[in-house]
Amino acid sequence: MTLACSRDRLQPTLLPEAEGPPVDWRASAGYVDYETAVAEMEAHVARMAAGDAPERVWLLEHPPVYTAGTSAKESDLLDARFPVHRTGRGGQFTYHGPGQRVAYVMLDLTRRRRDARAYVCALESWLIGSLADFGVTGERREARVGVWVKRPDKPCGPAGEIAEDKIAAIGVRLRQWISFHGVALNVAPDLSHFTGITPCGVRDSHLGVTSLADLGVAADMAEVDATLRRRFAESFGPVAVS
């Protein structure tokens, strides 16, 4: 069997190697303004660096917004119909909005392993496992970070490639080996909102964006959160709901 991605060879977990409290698991109701969320996330990371706060995963939804990572190109902003924010995370342009579960993941990799690639791999494994619980097969791709699903129901690429859609995006940053920013899983967002950008800089005609709802999976956010929490514990260790 040929591996689709070299990251498939990496260990799918990043469990703590040192004793410590469980990861604080928090979910916010309603929509959280993007700038407000980033300010709170940055403040929490600073407290973690000072030894005054636990690791945390923060689940939320944003109002419609486009965010640009450190590799974003202005030419990929096609229609700024929503507010645009430049961020310090890795990656290019993406969209956040209602129906998308964003998880800001603040972990101390010194407790786990100081390996950024292994961390991204573990995030992908977390998402792939969560999708499997909804009957969706998510996969990694070598030059495309995130989680993809094959779409044989869509037109092939120019060389006969099977169409694929991204269902979950990953954009992270490390500061003193503490992670922040995180992942975004498309549950039931308005997919037309992605047309204002070139998502993650991917221009190939056979590569698009999808969601659980688009794939025919009816799942509410509470179901998604429960699955994410259980699968996160498998990949990263115990959590405590706050």
Protein backbone atom coordinates (compact mmCIF):
# COMPACT_ATOMS: atom_id res chain seq x y z
CA MET A 1 0.00 0.00 0.00
CA THR A 2 1.39 3.40 -0.99
CA LEU A 3 1.12 6.02 1.72
CA ALA A 4 -0.70 9.18 0.66
CA CYS A 5 1.50 11.31 2.90
CA SER A 6 4.81 10.88 4.71
CA ARG A 7 3.12 12.16 7.88
CA ASP A 8 1.15 8.90 7.90
CA ARG A 9 4.37 7.28 9.14
CA LEU A 10 4.56 9.49 12.23
CA GLN A 11 3.18 8.56 15.61
CA PRO A 12 -0.47 9.71 15.69
CA THR A 13 -0.38 10.78 19.34
CA LEU A 14 1.45 13.43 21.35
CA LEU A 15 0.77 12.36 24.91
CA PRO A 16 2.37 14.10 27.91
CA GLU A 17 5.78 12.78 28.90
CA ALA A 18 5.70 14.64 32.22
CA GLU A 19 3.14 14.77 35.00
CA GLY A 20 0.72 17.66 35.04
CA PRO A 21 -2.93 18.62 35.29
CA PRO A 22 -5.41 17.59 32.59
CA VAL A 23 -6.01 19.87 29.63
CA ASP A 24 -8.69 22.45 30.41
CA TRP A 25 -11.55 21.88 27.94
CA ARG A 26 -13.74 24.89 27.32
CA ALA A 27 -16.60 25.55 24.88
CA SER A 28 -18.18 28.97 24.32
CA ALA A 29 -21.83 29.41 23.40
CA GLY A 30 -22.81 31.89 20.71
CA TYR A 31 -20.34 33.65 18.43
CA VAL A 32 -17.02 35.00 19.69
CA ASP A 33 -15.47 37.99 17.91
CA TYR A 34 -12.19 37.02 16.27
CA GLU A 35 -10.07 39.80 17.78
CA THR A 36 -11.53 39.12 21.22
CA ALA A 37 -10.71 35.42 20.91
CA VAL A 38 -7.13 36.05 19.77
CA ALA A 39 -6.52 38.49 22.64
CA GLU A 40 -7.81 35.97 25.17
CA MET A 41 -5.81 33.16 23.60
CA GLU A 42 -2.61 35.22 23.63
CA ALA A 43 -3.18 36.17 27.27
CA HIS A 44 -3.70 32.53 28.24
CA VAL A 45 -0.52 31.47 26.42
CA ALA A 46 1.41 34.16 28.31
CA ARG A 47 0.04 32.81 31.59
CA MET A 48 1.05 29.30 30.56
CA ALA A 49 4.58 30.47 29.79
CA ALA A 50 4.74 31.99 33.27
CA GLY A 51 3.56 28.73 34.80
CA ASP A 52 0.28 30.27 35.95
CA ALA A 53 -2.27 28.49 33.72
CA PRO A 54 -3.02 24.95 32.50
CA GLU A 55 -3.04 23.74 28.93
CA ARG A 56 -6.34 24.52 27.24
CA VAL A 57 -8.53 23.66 24.27
CA TRP A 58 -11.11 26.33 23.52
CA LEU A 59 -14.02 25.48 21.20
CA LEU A 60 -16.01 28.29 19.61
CA GLU A 61 -17.65 29.72 16.51
CA HIS A 62 -16.77 33.07 14.96
CA PRO A 63 -18.96 35.50 13.05
CA PRO A 64 -17.96 35.47 9.34
CA VAL A 65 -14.31 36.50 8.95
CA TYR A 66 -11.34 35.89 6.67
CA THR A 67 -7.96 35.35 8.31
CA ALA A 68 -4.54 35.47 6.69
CA GLY A 69 -1.63 33.40 7.92
CA THR A 70 2.03 34.23 7.57
CA SER A 71 2.20 32.76 4.03
CA ALA A 72 -0.94 34.48 2.71
CA LYS A 73 -0.79 36.24 -0.67
CA GLU A 74 -2.92 39.32 -1.30
CA SER A 75 -3.91 37.87 -4.67
CA ASP A 76 -5.75 35.10 -2.80
CA LEU A 77 -8.18 37.60 -1.27
CA LEU A 78 -10.74 37.64 -4.07
CA ASP A 79 -13.68 39.41 -2.45
CA ALA A 80 -13.32 40.98 1.00
CA ARG A 81 -17.01 40.68 1.79
CA PHE A 82 -16.21 39.97 5.46
CA PRO A 83 -13.65 41.50 7.85
CA VAL A 84 -10.07 40.45 7.14
CA HIS A 85 -7.56 39.82 9.92
CA ARG A 86 -3.82 39.23 9.58
CA THR A 87 -2.66 36.64 12.08
CA GLY A 88 0.59 35.15 13.31
CA ARG A 89 -0.42 31.57 12.59
CA GLY A 90 1.07 29.52 9.82
CA GLY A 91 -0.77 29.02 6.55
CA GLN A 92 -2.57 31.23 4.07
CA PHE A 93 -6.13 32.59 3.80
CA THR A 94 -9.03 30.79 5.39
CA TYR A 95 -12.61 31.51 6.38
CA HIS A 96 -14.22 31.18 9.80
CA GLY A 97 -17.92 31.51 10.44
CA PRO A 98 -21.12 30.03 11.83
CA GLY A 99 -21.39 26.27 11.44
CA GLN A 100 -17.65 25.79 11.69
CA ARG A 101 -16.13 24.44 14.90
CA VAL A 102 -12.89 26.24 15.68
CA ALA A 103 -10.65 24.72 18.33
CA TYR A 104 -7.84 26.85 19.70
CA VAL A 105 -5.28 24.40 21.07
CA MET A 106 -2.87 25.70 23.71
CA LEU A 107 -0.45 22.93 24.66
CA ASP A 108 3.01 22.92 26.21
CA LEU A 109 5.07 20.82 23.82
CA THR A 110 7.90 20.74 26.35
CA ARG A 111 5.65 18.37 28.34
CA ARG A 112 5.11 16.27 25.24
CA ARG A 113 7.74 16.51 22.52
CA ARG A 114 9.40 19.53 20.98
CA ASP A 115 8.52 18.56 17.44
CA ALA A 116 6.31 20.86 15.38
CA ARG A 117 5.79 18.30 12.60
CA ALA A 118 4.74 15.63 15.10
CA TYR A 119 2.32 18.12 16.63
CA VAL A 120 0.64 18.86 13.30
CA CYS A 121 0.45 15.12 12.61
CA ALA A 122 -1.26 14.55 15.96
CA LEU A 123 -3.77 17.32 15.21
CA GLU A 124 -4.55 15.67 11.88
CA SER A 125 -4.95 12.28 13.59
CA TRP A 126 -7.35 13.84 16.10
CA LEU A 127 -9.50 15.23 13.30
CA ILE A 128 -9.33 12.07 11.18
CA GLY A 129 -10.45 9.97 14.14
CA SER A 130 -13.29 12.37 14.90
CA LEU A 131 -14.50 12.29 11.30
CA ALA A 132 -14.40 8.48 11.30
CA ASP A 133 -16.98 8.51 14.10
CA PHE A 134 -19.35 10.21 11.65
CA GLY A 135 -18.61 7.75 8.86
CA VAL A 136 -16.32 10.14 6.97
CA THR A 137 -12.88 9.04 5.75
CA GLY A 138 -10.44 11.89 6.21
CA GLU A 139 -6.92 11.72 4.80
CA ARG A 140 -3.63 13.64 4.86
CA ARG A 141 -1.92 14.93 1.75
CA GLU A 142 1.81 15.52 1.37
CA ALA A 143 1.91 19.18 0.37
CA ARG A 144 -1.46 20.14 1.87
CA VAL A 145 -1.75 20.37 5.64
CA GLY A 146 -5.23 19.65 6.96
CA VAL A 147 -7.73 16.87 6.38
CA TRP A 148 -9.15 15.97 2.98
CA VAL A 149 -11.92 13.70 1.68
CA LYS A 150 -12.10 12.10 -1.75
CA ARG A 151 -15.02 13.21 -3.92
CA PRO A 152 -15.52 10.70 -6.75
CA ASP A 153 -18.92 12.33 -7.28
CA LYS A 154 -17.22 15.49 -8.58
CA PRO A 155 -15.32 16.15 -11.84
CA CYS A 156 -11.76 14.86 -11.96
CA GLY A 157 -8.68 17.02 -12.36
CA PRO A 158 -7.04 17.73 -15.75
CA ALA A 159 -4.83 14.65 -15.47
CA GLY A 160 -7.65 12.44 -14.23
CA GLU A 161 -7.00 13.05 -10.53
CA ILE A 162 -9.87 12.19 -8.20
CA ALA A 163 -11.49 15.34 -6.84
CA GLU A 164 -10.82 16.08 -3.17
CA ASP A 165 -12.26 18.58 -0.72
CA LYS A 166 -10.79 19.96 2.48
CA ILE A 167 -13.04 19.43 5.49
CA ALA A 168 -10.70 20.63 8.23
CA ALA A 169 -7.97 23.27 8.25
CA ILE A 170 -4.95 23.56 10.54
CA GLY A 171 -2.99 26.72 11.29
CA VAL A 172 -0.72 26.88 14.32
CA ARG A 173 1.97 28.95 15.95
CA LEU A 174 4.51 28.08 18.63
CA ARG A 175 5.90 30.46 21.22
CA GLN A 176 8.42 29.06 23.71
CA TRP A 177 7.12 25.66 22.56
CA ILE A 178 3.58 26.53 23.60
CA SER A 179 1.09 26.07 20.79
CA PHE A 180 -1.77 28.37 19.91
CA HIS A 181 -4.27 28.95 17.12
CA GLY A 182 -5.38 25.46 16.04
CA VAL A 183 -7.94 23.73 13.83
CA ALA A 184 -11.24 24.45 12.11
CA LEU A 185 -13.70 21.66 11.27
CA ASN A 186 -16.48 22.38 8.79
CA VAL A 187 -19.68 21.07 10.33
CA ALA A 188 -22.38 23.00 8.46
CA PRO A 189 -21.02 26.40 7.37
CA ASP A 190 -22.18 28.33 4.30
CA LEU A 191 -19.60 27.00 1.85
CA SER A 192 -20.23 29.88 -0.56
CA HIS A 193 -18.37 32.12 1.90
CA PHE A 194 -15.14 30.36 0.94
CA THR A 195 -15.41 31.78 -2.59
CA GLY A 196 -14.18 35.16 -1.36
CA ILE A 197 -10.69 33.68 -1.00
CA THR A 198 -8.44 31.04 -2.46
CA PRO A 199 -8.65 28.73 0.57
CA CYS A 200 -5.17 27.88 1.84
CA GLY A 201 -3.75 28.99 -1.52
CA VAL A 202 -5.04 25.86 -3.30
CA ARG A 203 -6.03 26.77 -6.87
CA ASP A 204 -6.44 23.34 -8.48
CA SER A 205 -9.88 22.98 -10.05
CA HIS A 206 -10.44 19.49 -8.58
CA LEU A 207 -9.66 20.59 -5.00
CA GLY A 208 -12.40 22.30 -3.02
CA VAL A 209 -14.01 22.66 0.38
CA THR A 210 -16.66 20.52 2.03
CA SER A 211 -18.41 19.97 5.36
CA LEU A 212 -20.16 17.23 7.26
CA ALA A 213 -23.50 18.65 6.10
CA ASP A 214 -22.31 18.79 2.47
CA LEU A 215 -21.40 15.10 2.75
CA GLY A 216 -24.88 14.27 4.00
CA VAL A 217 -23.97 13.95 7.68
CA ALA A 218 -26.48 15.60 10.00
CA ALA A 219 -24.58 16.38 13.20
CA ASP A 220 -25.21 19.14 15.70
CA MET A 221 -22.39 20.99 17.41
CA ALA A 222 -22.92 19.18 20.71
CA GLU A 223 -22.36 15.81 19.00
CA VAL A 224 -19.27 17.13 17.27
CA ASP A 225 -17.89 18.54 20.52
CA ALA A 226 -18.38 15.25 22.36
CA THR A 227 -16.55 13.37 19.63
CA LEU A 228 -13.74 15.92 19.49
CA ARG A 229 -13.29 15.72 23.25
CA ARG A 230 -13.12 11.92 23.33
CA ARG A 231 -10.76 11.68 20.37
CA PHE A 232 -8.57 14.50 21.71
CA ALA A 233 -8.01 12.53 24.92
CA GLU A 234 -6.80 9.58 22.83
CA SER A 235 -4.31 11.76 20.94
CA PHE A 236 -3.16 14.22 23.61
CA GLY A 237 -4.17 12.91 27.04
CA PRO A 238 -6.81 13.60 29.72
CA VAL A 239 -9.06 16.65 29.68
CA ALA A 240 -11.18 18.37 32.32
CA VAL A 241 -14.30 20.23 31.20
CA SER A 242 -14.50 23.74 32.64
